[in-house]
PDB file of C-alpha atoms and ligand atoms in Angstrom:
ATOM      1  CA  MET F 864      -7.264  23.791  64.235  1.00  0.00           C
ATOM      2  CA  ASP F 865      -9.617  25.412  62.692  1.00  0.00           C
ATOM      3  CA  SER F 866     -12.380  23.249  64.210  1.00  0.00           C
ATOM      4  CA  GLU F 867     -11.438  24.222  67.961  1.00  0.00           C
ATOM      5  CA  MET F 868     -14.665  26.024  69.377  1.00  0.00           C
ATOM      6  CA  LEU F 869     -14.880  28.023  72.204  1.00  0.00           C
ATOM      7  CA  TYR F 870     -18.054  28.252  74.648  1.00  0.00           C
ATOM      8  CA  LEU F 871     -17.868  31.865  76.027  1.00  0.00           C
ATOM      9  CA  ASN F 872     -21.208  33.545  78.339  1.00  0.00           C
ATOM     10  CA  GLY F 873     -23.519  31.721  76.196  1.00  0.00           C
ATOM     11  CA  GLU F 874     -22.305  31.551  72.850  1.00  0.00           C
ATOM     12  CA  PHE F 875     -20.399  29.080  70.767  1.00  0.00           C
ATOM     13  CA  MET F 876     -17.382  30.693  68.225  1.00  0.00           C
ATOM     14  CA  PRO F 877     -14.226  29.811  67.036  1.00  0.00           C
ATOM     15  CA  LEU F 878     -11.496  29.525  69.750  1.00  0.00           C
ATOM     16  CA  SER F 879      -9.442  32.140  68.378  1.00  0.00           C
ATOM     17  CA  GLU F 880     -12.299  34.605  67.893  1.00  0.00           C
ATOM     18  CA  GLY F 881     -12.735  34.701  72.234  1.00  0.00           C
ATOM     19  CA  ARG F 882     -12.262  37.986  73.939  1.00  0.00           C
ATOM     20  CA  ILE F 883     -12.171  38.422  77.413  1.00  0.00           C
ATOM     21  CA  GLY F 884     -11.470  41.953  79.295  1.00  0.00           C
ATOM     22  CA  VAL F 885      -7.975  42.916  80.616  1.00  0.00           C
ATOM     23  CA  GLU F 886      -9.888  43.501  83.817  1.00  0.00           C
ATOM     24  CA  ASP F 887     -11.357  39.941  84.165  1.00  0.00           C
ATOM     25  CA  ARG F 888     -10.773  38.931  87.620  1.00  0.00           C
ATOM     26  CA  GLY F 889      -9.465  35.393  86.546  1.00  0.00           C
ATOM     27  CA  PHE F 890      -6.843  37.114  84.414  1.00  0.00           C
ATOM     28  CA  GLN F 891      -6.003  39.968  87.354  1.00  0.00           C
ATOM     29  CA  LEU F 892      -6.807  38.332  90.626  1.00  0.00           C
ATOM     30  CA  GLY F 893      -6.810  34.221  89.737  1.00  0.00           C
ATOM     31  CA  ASP F 894     -10.077  34.722  91.134  1.00  0.00           C
ATOM     32  CA  GLY F 895     -11.588  32.084  89.704  1.00  0.00           C
ATOM     33  CA  VAL F 896     -11.946  27.921  89.454  1.00  0.00           C
ATOM     34  CA  TYR F 897     -11.694  25.075  86.769  1.00  0.00           C
ATOM     35  CA  GLU F 898     -11.758  21.498  85.407  1.00  0.00           C
ATOM     36  CA  VAL F 899     -10.132  19.556  83.129  1.00  0.00           C
ATOM     37  CA  ILE F 900     -12.566  16.598  81.397  1.00  0.00           C
ATOM     38  CA  LYS F 901     -11.294  13.601  79.588  1.00  0.00           C
ATOM     39  CA  VAL F 902     -12.983  13.000  76.341  1.00  0.00           C
ATOM     40  CA  MET F 903     -12.561   9.714  74.790  1.00  0.00           C
ATOM     41  CA  ASN F 904     -14.361   8.583  71.509  1.00  0.00           C
ATOM     42  CA  GLY F 905     -16.537  11.942  71.992  1.00  0.00           C
ATOM     43  CA  HIS F 906     -17.885  11.374  74.876  1.00  0.00           C
ATOM     44  CA  LEU F 907     -16.711  13.032  78.400  1.00  0.00           C
ATOM     45  CA  VAL F 908     -15.293  10.719  80.997  1.00  0.00           C
ATOM     46  CA  TRP F 909     -16.952  11.097  84.361  1.00  0.00           C
ATOM     47  CA  LEU F 910     -18.785  14.212  83.520  1.00  0.00           C
ATOM     48  CA  GLU F 911     -21.012  14.008  86.564  1.00  0.00           C
ATOM     49  CA  ASP F 912     -17.852  14.079  89.104  1.00  0.00           C
ATOM     50  CA  HIS F 913     -16.470  16.908  87.579  1.00  0.00           C
ATOM     51  CA  LEU F 914     -19.596  19.105  87.254  1.00  0.00           C
ATOM     52  CA  THR F 915     -19.739  18.290  91.198  1.00  0.00           C
ATOM     53  CA  ARG F 916     -16.524  18.904  91.657  1.00  0.00           C
ATOM     54  CA  LEU F 917     -16.628  22.231  89.783  1.00  0.00           C
ATOM     55  CA  VAL F 918     -20.145  23.052  91.491  1.00  0.00           C
ATOM     56  CA  ARG F 919     -18.358  22.679  95.094  1.00  0.00           C
ATOM     57  CA  ASN F 920     -15.330  24.776  94.198  1.00  0.00           C
ATOM     58  CA  MET F 921     -17.702  27.859  93.096  1.00  0.00           C
ATOM     59  CA  GLY F 922     -19.779  27.672  96.714  1.00  0.00           C
ATOM     60  CA  GLU F 923     -16.333  27.257  98.198  1.00  0.00           C
ATOM     61  CA  ILE F 924     -15.451  30.693  96.670  1.00  0.00           C
ATOM     62  CA  SER F 925     -18.442  32.165  97.073  1.00  0.00           C
ATOM     63  CA  LEU F 926     -19.585  32.250  93.706  1.00  0.00           C
ATOM     64  CA  ALA F 927     -22.360  29.696  93.653  1.00  0.00           C
ATOM     65  CA  HIS F 928     -24.758  31.199  91.354  1.00  0.00           C
ATOM     66  CA  ALA F 929     -22.489  31.554  88.031  1.00  0.00           C
ATOM     67  CA  LEU F 930     -23.652  28.966  86.352  1.00  0.00           C
ATOM     68  CA  SER F 931     -27.058  29.675  86.537  1.00  0.00           C
ATOM     69  CA  GLY F 932     -28.165  29.820  82.582  1.00  0.00           C
ATOM     70  CA  HIS F 933     -25.214  27.740  81.244  1.00  0.00           C
ATOM     71  CA  ASP F 934     -26.414  23.925  81.085  1.00  0.00           C
ATOM     72  CA  LEU F 935     -22.836  22.428  81.327  1.00  0.00           C
ATOM     73  CA  GLN F 936     -24.459  18.904  81.304  1.00  0.00           C
ATOM     74  CA  ALA F 937     -25.649  20.130  77.394  1.00  0.00           C
ATOM     75  CA  VAL F 938     -22.911  22.425  76.661  1.00  0.00           C
ATOM     76  CA  LEU F 939     -19.888  20.382  76.829  1.00  0.00           C
ATOM     77  CA  PRO F 940     -21.108  17.540  74.672  1.00  0.00           C
ATOM     78  CA  GLU F 941     -21.918  20.078  72.135  1.00  0.00           C
ATOM     79  CA  LEU F 942     -18.831  21.813  72.353  1.00  0.00           C
ATOM     80  CA  VAL F 943     -17.198  18.259  71.969  1.00  0.00           C
ATOM     81  CA  ALA F 944     -19.289  17.548  68.652  1.00  0.00           C
ATOM     82  CA  ARG F 945     -18.645  20.853  67.322  1.00  0.00           C
ATOM     83  CA  SER F 946     -15.077  20.657  67.979  1.00  0.00           C
ATOM     84  CA  GLU F 947     -14.634  17.296  66.258  1.00  0.00           C
ATOM     85  CA  VAL F 948     -12.836  16.045  69.587  1.00  0.00           C
ATOM     86  CA  ASP F 949     -12.420  12.504  69.572  1.00  0.00           C
ATOM     87  CA  HIS F 950      -9.773  12.233  72.233  1.00  0.00           C
ATOM     88  CA  GLY F 951      -8.507  14.871  74.436  1.00  0.00           C
ATOM     89  CA  SER F 952      -9.720  16.774  77.007  1.00  0.00           C
ATOM     90  CA  VAL F 953     -12.381  19.955  77.925  1.00  0.00           C
ATOM     91  CA  TYR F 954     -11.272  22.910  79.726  1.00  0.00           C
ATOM     92  CA  VAL F 955     -13.624  24.509  81.846  1.00  0.00           C
ATOM     93  CA  GLN F 956     -13.217  27.880  83.673  1.00  0.00           C
ATOM     94  CA  ILE F 957     -15.634  30.163  85.884  1.00  0.00           C
ATOM     95  CA  THR F 958     -14.150  33.477  87.034  1.00  0.00           C
ATOM     96  CA  ARG F 959     -15.572  36.515  89.005  1.00  0.00           C
ATOM     97  CA  GLY F 960     -15.650  38.130  85.729  1.00  0.00           C
ATOM     98  CA  TYR F 961     -15.212  41.388  84.530  1.00  0.00           C
ATOM     99  CA  ALA F 962     -15.115  44.231  86.874  1.00  0.00           C
ATOM    100  CA  PRO F 963     -12.709  47.429  87.697  1.00  0.00           C
ATOM    101  CA  ARG F 964      -9.822  46.249  89.652  1.00  0.00           C
ATOM    102  CA  GLU F 965     -10.138  45.913  93.267  1.00  0.00           C
ATOM    103  CA  PHE F 966      -9.737  42.791  95.762  1.00  0.00           C
ATOM    104  CA  VAL F 967     -13.200  43.095  97.271  1.00  0.00           C
ATOM    105  CA  PHE F 968     -16.259  41.107  95.508  1.00  0.00           C
ATOM    106  CA  PRO F 969     -17.935  43.342  92.975  1.00  0.00           C
ATOM    107  CA  HIS F 970     -21.594  43.357  93.491  1.00  0.00           C
ATOM    108  CA  PRO F 971     -23.117  42.022  91.827  1.00  0.00           C
ATOM    109  CA  PRO F 972     -20.534  39.856  90.048  1.00  0.00           C
ATOM    110  CA  HIS F 973     -20.859  38.982  86.053  1.00  0.00           C
ATOM    111  CA  PRO F 974     -18.974  36.047  86.096  1.00  0.00           C
ATOM    112  CA  THR F 975     -17.307  34.464  83.220  1.00  0.00           C
ATOM    113  CA  VAL F 976     -18.201  31.029  81.753  1.00  0.00           C
ATOM    114  CA  VAL F 977     -15.163  29.857  79.280  1.00  0.00           C
ATOM    115  CA  ALA F 978     -15.125  25.991  78.033  1.00  0.00           C
ATOM    116  CA  TYR F 979     -13.093  24.739  74.944  1.00  0.00           C
ATOM    117  CA  ALA F 980     -12.496  21.453  73.820  1.00  0.00           C
ATOM    118  CA  ARG F 981      -9.091  20.264  72.486  1.00  0.00           C
ATOM    119  CA  SER F 982      -7.908  17.139  70.479  1.00  0.00           C
ATOM    120  CA  LYS F 983      -4.728  15.100  72.053  1.00  0.00           C
ATOM    121  CA  PRO F 984      -3.862  11.723  70.768  1.00  0.00           C
ATOM    122  CA  ALA F 985      -3.880   8.808  73.880  1.00  0.00           C
ATOM    123  CA  PRO F 986      -0.564   7.719  75.136  1.00  0.00           C
ATOM    124  CA  THR F 987       0.848   4.517  73.536  1.00  0.00           C
ATOM    125  CA  ASP F 988       1.113   1.346  75.259  1.00  0.00           C
ATOM    126  CA  GLU F 989       5.134   2.238  75.013  1.00  0.00           C
ATOM    127  CA  GLU F 990       4.890   5.192  76.339  1.00  0.00           C
ATOM    128  CA  ILE F 991       2.762   4.146  79.016  1.00  0.00           C
ATOM    129  CA  LEU F 992       5.110   1.583  79.723  1.00  0.00           C
ATOM    130  CA  ALA F 993       8.523   3.657  79.701  1.00  0.00           C
ATOM    131  CA  GLY F 994       6.746   4.930  82.990  1.00  0.00           C
ATOM    132  CA  THR F 995       7.180   8.623  84.265  1.00  0.00           C
ATOM    133  CA  THR F 996       9.694  10.395  86.652  1.00  0.00           C
ATOM    134  CA  LEU F 997       9.261  13.020  89.473  1.00  0.00           C
ATOM    135  CA  HIS F 998      10.891  15.725  90.995  1.00  0.00           C
ATOM    136  CA  PRO F 999      10.439  16.260  94.545  1.00  0.00           C
ATOM    137  CA  VAL F1000       9.581  20.276  95.548  1.00  0.00           C
ATOM    138  CA  GLU F1001       8.939  21.637  98.633  1.00  0.00           C
ATOM    139  CA  ASP F1002       5.085  22.059  99.008  1.00  0.00           C
ATOM    140  CA  LEU F1003       4.861  25.545  99.245  1.00  0.00           C
ATOM    141  CA  ARG F1004       1.403  26.386  98.057  1.00  0.00           C
ATOM    142  CA  TRP F1005      -1.772  27.998 100.055  1.00  0.00           C
ATOM    143  CA  ALA F1006      -4.031  25.689 102.875  1.00  0.00           C
ATOM    144  CA  ARG F1007      -6.717  25.358 100.396  1.00  0.00           C
ATOM    145  CA  CYS F1008      -5.363  23.034  97.867  1.00  0.00           C
ATOM    146  CA  ASP F1009      -8.697  21.147  98.048  1.00  0.00           C
ATOM    147  CA  ILE F1010      -9.805  23.826  95.595  1.00  0.00           C
ATOM    148  CA  LYS F1011      -9.342  23.590  91.527  1.00  0.00           C
ATOM    149  CA  THR F1012      -7.931  27.322  91.346  1.00  0.00           C
ATOM    150  CA  THR F1013      -6.934  29.290  88.571  1.00  0.00           C
ATOM    151  CA  ASN F1014      -4.119  30.585  90.974  1.00  0.00           C
ATOM    152  CA  LEU F1015      -1.728  28.254  89.773  1.00  0.00           C
ATOM    153  CA  LEU F1016       1.514  30.135  89.718  1.00  0.00           C
ATOM    154  CA  PRO F1017       3.207  27.281  92.749  1.00  0.00           C
ATOM    155  CA  ALA F1018       2.309  24.424  90.342  1.00  0.00           C
ATOM    156  CA  VAL F1019       3.738  26.503  87.394  1.00  0.00           C
ATOM    157  CA  LEU F1020       7.235  27.095  89.025  1.00  0.00           C
ATOM    158  CA  ALA F1021       7.291  23.390  90.487  1.00  0.00           C
ATOM    159  CA  LYS F1022       6.906  21.971  86.841  1.00  0.00           C
ATOM    160  CA  GLU F1023       9.343  24.200  85.575  1.00  0.00           C
ATOM    161  CA  GLU F1024      11.740  23.265  88.027  1.00  0.00           C
ATOM    162  CA  ALA F1025      11.336  19.376  87.383  1.00  0.00           C
ATOM    163  CA  ARG F1026      11.447  19.977  83.893  1.00  0.00           C
ATOM    164  CA  ASN F1027      14.766  21.620  84.203  1.00  0.00           C
ATOM    165  CA  ALA F1028      15.769  18.762  86.428  1.00  0.00           C
ATOM    166  CA  GLY F1029      14.759  16.754  83.886  1.00  0.00           C
ATOM    167  CA  ALA F1030      11.977  15.179  85.477  1.00  0.00           C
ATOM    168  CA  ASP F1031       8.097  14.776  83.711  1.00  0.00           C
ATOM    169  CA  GLU F1032       5.821  16.108  86.912  1.00  0.00           C
ATOM    170  CA  ALA F1033       6.741  17.881  90.149  1.00  0.00           C
ATOM    171  CA  LEU F1034       5.891  16.021  93.467  1.00  0.00           C
ATOM    172  CA  PHE F1035       4.932  18.202  96.101  1.00  0.00           C
ATOM    173  CA  VAL F1036       6.006  17.085  99.302  1.00  0.00           C
ATOM    174  CA  ALA F1037       5.269  18.757 103.122  1.00  0.00           C
ATOM    175  CA  ALA F1038       8.118  19.777 104.885  1.00  0.00           C
ATOM    176  CA  ASP F1039       7.647  17.076 106.976  1.00  0.00           C
ATOM    177  CA  GLY F1040       8.411  14.877 104.301  1.00  0.00           C
ATOM    178  CA  VAL F1041       4.886  13.685 103.397  1.00  0.00           C
ATOM    179  CA  VAL F1042       3.979  13.310 100.028  1.00  0.00           C
ATOM    180  CA  ARG F1043       0.981  15.266  99.643  1.00  0.00           C
ATOM    181  CA  GLU F1044       0.281  14.812  95.682  1.00  0.00           C
ATOM    182  CA  GLY F1045       1.901  15.506  91.927  1.00  0.00           C
ATOM    183  CA  GLY F1046       1.978  18.941  90.250  1.00  0.00           C
ATOM    184  CA  SER F1047      -1.527  18.285  88.970  1.00  0.00           C
ATOM    185  CA  SER F1048      -2.006  14.643  89.574  1.00  0.00           C
ATOM    186  CA  ASN F1049      -2.403  12.534  92.719  1.00  0.00           C
ATOM    187  CA  VAL F1050       0.006   9.997  93.732  1.00  0.00           C
ATOM    188  CA  PHE F1051      -0.416   6.517  94.970  1.00  0.00           C
ATOM    189  CA  ALA F1052       2.070   3.950  96.708  1.00  0.00           C
ATOM    190  CA  LEU F1053       2.489   0.543  97.003  1.00  0.00           C
ATOM    191  CA  LEU F1054       4.296  -0.013 100.134  1.00  0.00           C
ATOM    192  CA  ARG F1055       4.156  -3.780 101.938  1.00  0.00           C
ATOM    193  CA  GLY F1056       1.295  -5.108 100.000  1.00  0.00           C
ATOM    194  CA  VAL F1057      -1.076  -2.103 100.889  1.00  0.00           C
ATOM    195  CA  LEU F1058      -1.624   0.552  98.147  1.00  0.00           C
ATOM    196  CA  ARG F1059      -1.202   4.349  99.947  1.00  0.00           C
ATOM    197  CA  THR F1060      -2.663   7.916  99.338  1.00  0.00           C
ATOM    198  CA  HIS F1061      -2.500  11.045 101.142  1.00  0.00           C
ATOM    199  CA  PRO F1062      -6.354  11.193 102.441  1.00  0.00           C
ATOM    200  CA  LEU F1063      -8.415  13.793 101.432  1.00  0.00           C
ATOM    201  CA  SER F1064      -7.812  17.149 103.167  1.00  0.00           C
ATOM    202  CA  ASN F1065      -7.089  21.013 102.649  1.00  0.00           C
ATOM    203  CA  ARG F1066      -3.615  19.912 101.446  1.00  0.00           C
ATOM    204  CA  ILE F1067      -4.593  18.084  97.964  1.00  0.00           C
ATOM    205  CA  LEU F1068      -7.250  18.323  95.245  1.00  0.00           C
ATOM    206  CA  ALA F1069      -9.748  15.303  95.584  1.00  0.00           C
ATOM    207  CA  GLY F1070      -8.907  13.996  92.283  1.00  0.00           C
ATOM    208  CA  VAL F1071     -11.666  12.581  89.938  1.00  0.00           C
ATOM    209  CA  THR F1072      -9.200   9.529  88.743  1.00  0.00           C
ATOM    210  CA  ARG F1073      -7.985   9.281  92.561  1.00  0.00           C
ATOM    211  CA  LYS F1074     -11.490   8.279  93.849  1.00  0.00           C
ATOM    212  CA  HIS F1075     -12.331   5.813  90.499  1.00  0.00           C
ATOM    213  CA  VAL F1076      -8.412   4.357  91.437  1.00  0.00           C
ATOM    214  CA  ILE F1077      -9.733   3.803  94.914  1.00  0.00           C
ATOM    215  CA  GLU F1078     -12.658   2.029  94.029  1.00  0.00           C
ATOM    216  CA  PHE F1079     -11.188  -0.175  91.500  1.00  0.00           C
ATOM    217  CA  ALA F1080      -8.526  -1.041  94.010  1.00  0.00           C
ATOM    218  CA  HIS F1081     -11.408  -2.036  96.999  1.00  0.00           C
ATOM    219  CA  ARG F1082     -13.335  -4.050  94.093  1.00  0.00           C
ATOM    220  CA  GLU F1083     -10.069  -6.030  92.694  1.00  0.00           C
ATOM    221  CA  GLY F1084      -9.603  -6.690  96.220  1.00  0.00           C
ATOM    222  CA  TYR F1085      -6.390  -4.652  96.859  1.00  0.00           C
ATOM    223  CA  GLY F1086      -5.907  -3.145 100.504  1.00  0.00           C
ATOM    224  CA  VAL F1087      -5.913   0.436 100.162  1.00  0.00           C
ATOM    225  CA  GLU F1088      -5.756   2.985 102.952  1.00  0.00           C
ATOM    226  CA  GLU F1089      -6.138   6.801 102.434  1.00  0.00           C
ATOM    227  CA  ARG F1090      -3.129   7.342 104.645  1.00  0.00           C
ATOM    228  CA  ALA F1091       0.140   9.530 103.596  1.00  0.00           C
ATOM    229  CA  PHE F1092       3.387   7.990 102.946  1.00  0.00           C
ATOM    230  CA  THR F1093       6.921   9.923 103.167  1.00  0.00           C
ATOM    231  CA  LEU F1094       9.055  10.627 100.196  1.00  0.00           C
ATOM    232  CA  ALA F1095      11.843   8.189 102.581  1.00  0.00           C
ATOM    233  CA  GLU F1096       9.049   5.261 102.362  1.00  0.00           C
ATOM    234  CA  VAL F1097       9.442   5.133  98.799  1.00  0.00           C
ATOM    235  CA  THR F1098      12.918   6.160  98.163  1.00  0.00           C
ATOM    236  CA  THR F1099      14.439   3.516 100.544  1.00  0.00           C
ATOM    237  CA  GLU F1100      16.397   0.444  99.130  1.00  0.00           C
ATOM    238  CA  SER F1101      14.813  -1.874 101.548  1.00  0.00           C
ATOM    239  CA  GLU F1102      11.287  -1.706  99.185  1.00  0.00           C
ATOM    240  CA  PRO F1103      12.217  -3.440  96.118  1.00  0.00           C
ATOM    241  CA  GLU F1104       8.304  -4.527  95.729  1.00  0.00           C
ATOM    242  CA  CYS F1105       7.205  -0.938  96.292  1.00  0.00           C
ATOM    243  CA  GLU F1106       5.542   0.941  93.731  1.00  0.00           C
ATOM    244  CA  VAL F1107       4.435   4.662  93.077  1.00  0.00           C
ATOM    245  CA  PHE F1108       1.803   5.928  90.442  1.00  0.00           C
ATOM    246  CA  SER F1109       0.599   8.793  89.701  1.00  0.00           C
ATOM    247  CA  ALA F1110      -3.101   9.363  88.960  1.00  0.00           C
ATOM    248  CA  SER F1111      -4.928  12.361  86.833  1.00  0.00           C
ATOM    249  CA  THR F1112      -7.565  12.865  84.405  1.00  0.00           C
ATOM    250  CA  THR F1113      -5.223  14.069  81.463  1.00  0.00           C
ATOM    251  CA  LYS F1114      -2.536  11.024  82.435  1.00  0.00           C
ATOM    252  CA  ASP F1115      -4.763   8.598  83.915  1.00  0.00           C
ATOM    253  CA  VAL F1116      -2.622   6.121  86.050  1.00  0.00           C
ATOM    254  CA  THR F1117       0.919   6.603  84.774  1.00  0.00           C
ATOM    255  CA  PRO F1118       3.373   4.468  86.476  1.00  0.00           C
ATOM    256  CA  VAL F1119       6.513   6.358  88.302  1.00  0.00           C
ATOM    257  CA  VAL F1120       9.735   4.350  87.950  1.00  0.00           C
ATOM    258  CA  ARG F1121      12.215   7.399  89.191  1.00  0.00           C
ATOM    259  CA  ILE F1122      11.649   9.933  91.939  1.00  0.00           C
ATOM    260  CA  GLY F1123      14.537  12.713  92.095  1.00  0.00           C
ATOM    261  CA  SER F1124      17.616  10.477  91.903  1.00  0.00           C
ATOM    262  CA  HIS F1125      16.063   7.272  92.894  1.00  0.00           C
ATOM    263  CA  THR F1126      14.668   4.458  91.189  1.00  0.00           C
ATOM    264  CA  VAL F1127      11.136   3.347  92.822  1.00  0.00           C
ATOM    265  CA  GLY F1128      11.251  -0.507  93.007  1.00  0.00           C
ATOM    266  CA  ASN F1129      12.845  -2.289  90.442  1.00  0.00           C
ATOM    267  CA  GLY F1130      12.377   0.398  87.827  1.00  0.00           C
ATOM    268  CA  ARG F1131       9.499  -0.670  85.628  1.00  0.00           C
ATOM    269  CA  PRO F1132       6.170  -0.368  85.956  1.00  0.00           C
ATOM    270  CA  GLY F1133       4.689  -2.511  89.136  1.00  0.00           C
ATOM    271  CA  ARG F1134       2.211  -5.484  88.524  1.00  0.00           C
ATOM    272  CA  VAL F1135      -0.707  -3.876  90.676  1.00  0.00           C
ATOM    273  CA  THR F1136      -0.006  -0.293  88.898  1.00  0.00           C
ATOM    274  CA  LEU F1137      -0.657  -2.064  85.425  1.00  0.00           C
ATOM    275  CA  ALA F1138      -3.595  -4.241  86.731  1.00  0.00           C
ATOM    276  CA  LEU F1139      -5.248  -1.018  87.964  1.00  0.00           C
ATOM    277  CA  LEU F1140      -4.431   0.726  84.721  1.00  0.00           C
ATOM    278  CA  ASP F1141      -5.740  -2.195  82.841  1.00  0.00           C
ATOM    279  CA  VAL F1142      -9.245  -2.010  85.211  1.00  0.00           C
ATOM    280  CA  MET F1143      -9.334   1.722  84.561  1.00  0.00           C
ATOM    281  CA  ARG F1144      -8.861   1.115  80.497  1.00  0.00           C
ATOM    282  CA  ARG F1145     -11.648  -1.500  80.618  1.00  0.00           C
ATOM    283  CA  GLU F1146     -14.121   0.508  82.590  1.00  0.00           C
ATOM    284  CA  GLN F1147     -13.448   3.816  80.529  1.00  0.00           C
ATOM    285  CA  ALA F1148     -13.743   2.156  77.286  1.00  0.00           C
ATOM    286  CA  LEU F1149     -17.019   0.701  78.226  1.00  0.00           C
ATOM    287  CA  LEU F1150     -18.540   4.103  78.963  1.00  0.00           C
ATOM    288  CA  VAL F1151     -17.273   5.970  75.660  1.00  0.00           C
ATOM    289  CA  GLY F1152     -18.953   2.536  73.909  1.00  0.00           C
ATOM    290  CA  LEU F1153     -15.234   1.471  72.139  1.00  0.00           C
ATOM    291  CA  GLU F1154     -13.856  -2.259  72.766  1.00  0.00           C
ATOM    292  CA  PRO F1155     -11.644  -2.536  75.567  1.00  0.00           C
ATOM    293  CA  PRO F1156      -8.135  -2.232  74.972  1.00  0.00           C
ATOM    294  CA  ALA F1157      -5.318  -5.371  75.127  1.00  0.00           C
ATOM    295  CA  PRO F1158      -4.217  -5.506  79.067  1.00  0.00           C
ATOM    296  CA  LEU F1159      -0.798  -3.972  79.858  1.00  0.00           C
ATOM    297  CA  SER F1160      -0.160  -6.324  82.883  1.00  0.00           C
TER     298      SER F1160
HETATM  299  N1  PLP J 948      -4.007  17.324  92.085  1.00  0.00           N
HETATM  300  C1  PLP J 948      -3.832  18.384  91.445  1.00  0.00           C
HETATM  301  C2  PLP J 948      -2.811  19.610  92.077  1.00  0.00           C
HETATM  302  C3  PLP J 948      -4.027  18.421  90.164  1.00  0.00           C
HETATM  303  O1  PLP J 948      -4.138  19.736  89.438  1.00  0.00           O
HETATM  304  C4  PLP J 948      -4.959  17.649  89.495  1.00  0.00           C
HETATM  305  C5  PLP J 948      -5.510  17.687  88.469  1.00  0.00           C
HETATM  306  O2  PLP J 948      -5.249  18.789  87.420  1.00  0.00           O
HETATM  307  C6  PLP J 948      -5.015  16.330  90.138  1.00  0.00           C
HETATM  308  C7  PLP J 948      -4.699  16.248  91.246  1.00  0.00           C
HETATM  309  C8  PLP J 948      -5.656  15.181  89.481  1.00  0.00           C
HETATM  310  O3  PLP J 948      -7.255  15.281  89.709  1.00  0.00           O
HETATM  311  P1  PLP J 948      -7.996  14.783  88.385  1.00  0.00           P
HETATM  312  O4  PLP J 948      -7.781  13.353  88.495  1.00  0.00           O
HETATM  313  O5  PLP J 948      -9.285  15.277  89.056  1.00  0.00           O
HETATM  314  O6  PLP J 948      -7.916  15.257  87.175  1.00  0.00           O
END
């Protein structure tokens, strides 16, 4: 699209004109962190949460000062406006920048700061209600999954494996059967009437959507526990009332209807899942000045 604009190290330009050196550490070493922020009605949704996580993650990789001179609070809305994005997302990436290739940090670093906005239509109600499918893979990622790093090869391979298996998303499962999270989503299960999701730890990303879902669930009076569940628990026939959903910035709350070859619950989006999605859609609509959509539940 012609209007796609890039913010690169302090300057706005058409996305197609952006150039980054071959020895950028993001390209050669995956030495960077990123964020994806939802855009609705031209507004950035939950921007504060994303910027807080970005700054935290920059600290975790010793890149704390990379954003000095970049006021993302102002830059990102300007980028969305310049790109004329109504619905879609903004991608932000900070790397340790350009330096002759060495593993150890360059001193001083010259970080690369990149952001661009892209349009993507919201899913239709029919698409949401069709649900999504997960493909379990062993979680072979590193032990700092709490950092949203651009080192995404394990997720790339897992998602490709999921696609080849006919599923929409990978489901990272630990060797002991504990469900951690999706390839790029957090995962919740309703088991015996209680909503559960993996607790925050080094094994999962602290999803912004996850945080809000937990808040909504508390507010709506659902039992919620940040307590892991196993793959066996959500794939046994004895749990007909079981619901599973994924939660992420780009896909909101998405009902899961199949995991591997197993049909979840009755194979249709669950009642609690849809109720939480309705709350989320209403909240987000209010935040960005839109009329709340008709409920799905
Ligand atoms: N877990 C992983 C591994 C992710 O990559 C993502 C998002 O990309 C999420 C969870 C969901 O996080 P958020 O809700 O902040 O988009």
